[in-house]
Short mmCIF file of C-alpha atoms in Angstrom, two decimals:
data_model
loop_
_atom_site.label_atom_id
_atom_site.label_comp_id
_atom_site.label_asym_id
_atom_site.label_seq_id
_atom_site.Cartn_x
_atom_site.Cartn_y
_atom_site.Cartn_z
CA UNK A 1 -21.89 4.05 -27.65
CA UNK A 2 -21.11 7.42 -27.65
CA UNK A 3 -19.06 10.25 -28.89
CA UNK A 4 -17.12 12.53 -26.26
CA UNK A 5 -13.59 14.57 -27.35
CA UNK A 6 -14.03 13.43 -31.17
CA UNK A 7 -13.55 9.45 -29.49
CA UNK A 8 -16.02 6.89 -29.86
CA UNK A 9 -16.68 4.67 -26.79
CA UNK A 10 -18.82 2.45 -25.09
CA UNK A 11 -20.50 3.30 -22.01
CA UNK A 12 -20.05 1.92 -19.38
CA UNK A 13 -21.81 1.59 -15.56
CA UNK A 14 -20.88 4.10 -13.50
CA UNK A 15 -19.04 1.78 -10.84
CA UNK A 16 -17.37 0.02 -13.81
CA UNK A 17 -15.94 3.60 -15.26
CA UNK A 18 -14.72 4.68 -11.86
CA UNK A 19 -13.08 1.32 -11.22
CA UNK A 20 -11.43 1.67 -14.98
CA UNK A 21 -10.07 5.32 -13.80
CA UNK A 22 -8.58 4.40 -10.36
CA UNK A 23 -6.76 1.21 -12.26
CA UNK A 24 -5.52 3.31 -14.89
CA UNK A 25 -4.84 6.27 -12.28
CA UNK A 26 -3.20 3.45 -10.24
CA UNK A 27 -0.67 2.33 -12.63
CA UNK A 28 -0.24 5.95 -14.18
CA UNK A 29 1.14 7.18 -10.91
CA UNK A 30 3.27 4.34 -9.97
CA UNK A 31 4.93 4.89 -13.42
CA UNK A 32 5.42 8.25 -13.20
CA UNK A 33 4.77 9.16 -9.57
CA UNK A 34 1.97 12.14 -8.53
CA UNK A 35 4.12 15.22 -9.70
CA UNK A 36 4.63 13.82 -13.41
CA UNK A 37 1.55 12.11 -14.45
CA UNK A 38 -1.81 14.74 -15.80
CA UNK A 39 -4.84 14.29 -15.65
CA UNK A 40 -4.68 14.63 -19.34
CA UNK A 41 -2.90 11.39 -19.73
CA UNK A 42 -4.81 9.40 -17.51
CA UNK A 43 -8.31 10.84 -19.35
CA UNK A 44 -6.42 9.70 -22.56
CA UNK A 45 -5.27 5.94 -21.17
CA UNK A 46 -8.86 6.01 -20.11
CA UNK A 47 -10.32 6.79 -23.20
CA UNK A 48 -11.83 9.97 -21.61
CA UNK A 49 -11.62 13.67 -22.10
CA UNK A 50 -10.41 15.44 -18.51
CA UNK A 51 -13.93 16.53 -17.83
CA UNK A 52 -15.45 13.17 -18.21
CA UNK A 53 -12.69 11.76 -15.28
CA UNK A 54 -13.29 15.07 -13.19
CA UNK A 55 -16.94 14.00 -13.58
CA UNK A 56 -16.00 11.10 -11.20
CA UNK A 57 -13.47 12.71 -9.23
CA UNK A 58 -13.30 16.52 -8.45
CA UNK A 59 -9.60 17.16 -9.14
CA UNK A 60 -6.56 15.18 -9.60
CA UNK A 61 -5.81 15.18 -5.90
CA UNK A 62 -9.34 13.83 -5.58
CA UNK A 63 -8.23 11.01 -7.61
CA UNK A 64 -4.71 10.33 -5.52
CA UNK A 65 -6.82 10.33 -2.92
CA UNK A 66 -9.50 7.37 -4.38
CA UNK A 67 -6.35 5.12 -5.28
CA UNK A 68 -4.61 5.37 -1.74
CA UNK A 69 -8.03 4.56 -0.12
CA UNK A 70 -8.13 1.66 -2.95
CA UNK A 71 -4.81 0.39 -2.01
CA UNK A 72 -5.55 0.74 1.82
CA UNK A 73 -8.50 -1.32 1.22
CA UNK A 74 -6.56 -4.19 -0.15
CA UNK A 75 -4.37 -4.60 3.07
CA UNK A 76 -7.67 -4.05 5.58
CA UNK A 77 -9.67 -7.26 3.72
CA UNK A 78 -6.40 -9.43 3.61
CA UNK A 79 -6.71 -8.53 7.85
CA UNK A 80 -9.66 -9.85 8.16
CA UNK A 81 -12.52 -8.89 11.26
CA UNK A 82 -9.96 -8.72 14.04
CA UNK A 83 -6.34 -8.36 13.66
CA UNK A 84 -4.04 -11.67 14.77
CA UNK A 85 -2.29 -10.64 18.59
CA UNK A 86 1.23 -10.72 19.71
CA UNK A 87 3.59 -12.61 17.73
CA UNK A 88 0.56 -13.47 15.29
CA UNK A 89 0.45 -9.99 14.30
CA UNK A 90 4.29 -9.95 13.48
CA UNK A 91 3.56 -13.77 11.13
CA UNK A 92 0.89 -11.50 9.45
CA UNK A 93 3.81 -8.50 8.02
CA UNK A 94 5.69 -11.60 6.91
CA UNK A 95 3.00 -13.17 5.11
CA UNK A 96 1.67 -9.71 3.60
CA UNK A 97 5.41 -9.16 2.20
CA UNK A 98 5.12 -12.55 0.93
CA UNK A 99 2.05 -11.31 -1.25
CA UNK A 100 3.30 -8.14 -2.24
CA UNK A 101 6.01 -9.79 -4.22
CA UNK A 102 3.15 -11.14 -6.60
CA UNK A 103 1.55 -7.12 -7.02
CA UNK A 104 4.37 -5.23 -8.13
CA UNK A 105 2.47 -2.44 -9.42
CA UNK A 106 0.55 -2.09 -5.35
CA UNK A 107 4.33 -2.07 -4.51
CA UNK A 108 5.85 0.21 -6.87
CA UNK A 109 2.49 2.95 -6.22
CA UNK A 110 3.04 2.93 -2.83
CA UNK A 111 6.90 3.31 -2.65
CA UNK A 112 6.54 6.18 -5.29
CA UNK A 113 4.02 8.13 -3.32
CA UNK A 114 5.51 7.30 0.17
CA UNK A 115 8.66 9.22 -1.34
CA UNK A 116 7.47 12.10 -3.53
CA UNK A 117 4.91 12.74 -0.20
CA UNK A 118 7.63 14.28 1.71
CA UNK A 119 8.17 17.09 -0.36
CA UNK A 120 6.33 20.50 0.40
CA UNK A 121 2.19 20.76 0.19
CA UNK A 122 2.12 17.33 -1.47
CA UNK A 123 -1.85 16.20 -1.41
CA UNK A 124 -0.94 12.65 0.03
CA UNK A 125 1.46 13.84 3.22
CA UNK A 126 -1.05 13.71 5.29
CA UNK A 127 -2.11 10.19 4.11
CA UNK A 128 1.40 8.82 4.55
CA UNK A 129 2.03 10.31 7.95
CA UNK A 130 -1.12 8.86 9.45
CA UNK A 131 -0.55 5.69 7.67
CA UNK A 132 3.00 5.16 9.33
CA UNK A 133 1.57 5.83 12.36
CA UNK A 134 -0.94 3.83 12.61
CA UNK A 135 1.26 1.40 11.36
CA UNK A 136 3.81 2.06 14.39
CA UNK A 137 1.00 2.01 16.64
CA UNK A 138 -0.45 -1.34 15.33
CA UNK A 139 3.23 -2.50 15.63
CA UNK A 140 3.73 -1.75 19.13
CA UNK A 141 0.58 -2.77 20.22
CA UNK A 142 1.24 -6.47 19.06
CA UNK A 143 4.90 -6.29 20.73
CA UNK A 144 3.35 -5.33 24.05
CA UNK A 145 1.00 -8.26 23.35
CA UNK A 146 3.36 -10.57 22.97
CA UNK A 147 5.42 -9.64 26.10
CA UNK A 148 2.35 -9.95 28.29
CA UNK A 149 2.09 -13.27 26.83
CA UNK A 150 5.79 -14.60 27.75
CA UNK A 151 6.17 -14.75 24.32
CA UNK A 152 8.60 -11.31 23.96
CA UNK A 153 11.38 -10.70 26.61
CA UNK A 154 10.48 -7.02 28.41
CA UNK A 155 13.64 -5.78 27.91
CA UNK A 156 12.31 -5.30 23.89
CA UNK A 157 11.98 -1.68 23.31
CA UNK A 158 8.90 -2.51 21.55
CA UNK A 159 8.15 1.51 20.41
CA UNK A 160 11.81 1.39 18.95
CA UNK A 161 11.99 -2.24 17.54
CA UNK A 162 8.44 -1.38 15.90
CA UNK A 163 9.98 1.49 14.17
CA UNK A 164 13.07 -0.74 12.93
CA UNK A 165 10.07 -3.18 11.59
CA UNK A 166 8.49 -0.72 9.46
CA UNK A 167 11.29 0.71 8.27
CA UNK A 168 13.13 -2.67 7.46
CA UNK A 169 9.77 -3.57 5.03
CA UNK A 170 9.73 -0.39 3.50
CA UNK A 171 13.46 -0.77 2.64
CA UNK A 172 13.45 -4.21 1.57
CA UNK A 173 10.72 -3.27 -0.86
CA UNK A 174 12.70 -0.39 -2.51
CA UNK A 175 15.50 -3.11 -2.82
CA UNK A 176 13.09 -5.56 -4.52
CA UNK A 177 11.85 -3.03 -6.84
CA UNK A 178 15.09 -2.33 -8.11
CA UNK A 179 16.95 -5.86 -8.19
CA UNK A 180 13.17 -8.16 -7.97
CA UNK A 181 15.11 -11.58 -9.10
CA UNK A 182 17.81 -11.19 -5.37
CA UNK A 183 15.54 -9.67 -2.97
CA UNK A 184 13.21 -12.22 -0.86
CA UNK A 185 11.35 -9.66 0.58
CA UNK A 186 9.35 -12.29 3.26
CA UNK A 187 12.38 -14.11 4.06
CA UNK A 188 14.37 -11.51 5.11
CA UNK A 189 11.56 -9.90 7.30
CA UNK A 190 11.04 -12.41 9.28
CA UNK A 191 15.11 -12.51 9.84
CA UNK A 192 14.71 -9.28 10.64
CA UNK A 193 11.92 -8.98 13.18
CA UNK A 194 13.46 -12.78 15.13
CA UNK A 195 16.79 -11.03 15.30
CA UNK A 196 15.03 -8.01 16.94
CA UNK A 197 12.69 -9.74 19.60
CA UNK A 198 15.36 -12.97 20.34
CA UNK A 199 12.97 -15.28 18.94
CA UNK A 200 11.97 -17.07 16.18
CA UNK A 201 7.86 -16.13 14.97
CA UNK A 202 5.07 -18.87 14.50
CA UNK A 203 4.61 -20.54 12.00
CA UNK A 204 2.27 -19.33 8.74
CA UNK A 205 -1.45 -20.68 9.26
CA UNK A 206 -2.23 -23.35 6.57
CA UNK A 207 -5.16 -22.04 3.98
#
């Protein structure tokens, strides 16, 4: 053990610490959002003084930064090698809303940031902008997929309908958030997106 700020505390691997911070970091700004939490408080929840986290990460944006990359990470593994095509693609969003309504705190992080990153010189703008549209893009690309494949009429305005996708899961989860208990986030997705193409999606794969 040792002694740092007047604390006792046990130390710890360096990968274990920085995991501890981005946890704690990760549930401090879904809380409180970027603007409100310190760096102060999340040393404190840590069990750190601010020096000891900026030892990990070089500034509080630094550490916004090291939880959206740790959140990012959690939807690229659940993808897998290479991303399902066409309709597939559109089963997947379902199935990832399905398992975002057992990590509230993923949810809650992400909604927070998404809307405190439109305001002026926020550190994670850039983040969000380039995450929507490489969303969009990923969107599209699996609409135009599935209309080469019969499976899509071509009179879907797939650039259009993709932006009604994304923006139909990022509203449903601000709805669950705030009423959890009468929002089936997957369910009405997938109403959603078969209303939009004229079709009904495949079925889930069985795991």
């Amino acid at each position: 053990m040792t002694r740092e700020g007047g604390r006792t505390r046990v130390r710890r691997p360096p990968v274990e610490r920085r995991a501890e911070i981005l946890r704690i970091a990760m549930e401090t700004f879904a809380e409180r959002g970027y603007q409100s939490a310190s760096l102060a408080e999340i040393a404190d929840r840590v069990g750190l003084t601010q020096a000891g986290v900026l030892h990990y990460f070089s500034s509080k944006a630094g550490l916004l930064t090291g939880v959206l990359d740790l959140r990012d990470s959690t939807d690229i593994e659940e993808l897998g090698d290479e991303r399902p095509r066409g309709l597939a693609f559109l089963r997947h969003l379902v199935e990832t809303t399905r398992r975002n309504a057992e990590r509230e705190g993923i949810v809650r992080l992400y909604t927070v940031l998404a809307a405190e990153s439109v305001t002026a010189r926020h550190p994670a703008q850039d983040w969000f902008r380039d995450r929507y549209q490489g969303l969009h893009a990923l969107v599209v690309e699996a609409l135009d997929e599935a209309q080469k494949l019969g499976e899509v009429g071509a009179d879907v305005d797939t650039g259009t309908t993709a932006r009604v996708i994304v923006a139909t899961m990022d509203g449903l989860q601000l709805q669950w958030l705030l009423e959890p208990g009468s929002v089936d986030m997957a369910g009405a997705t997938e109403v959603a997106i078969s209303r939009l193409i004229g079709r009904e999606l495949p079925p889930a794969e069985q795991r």
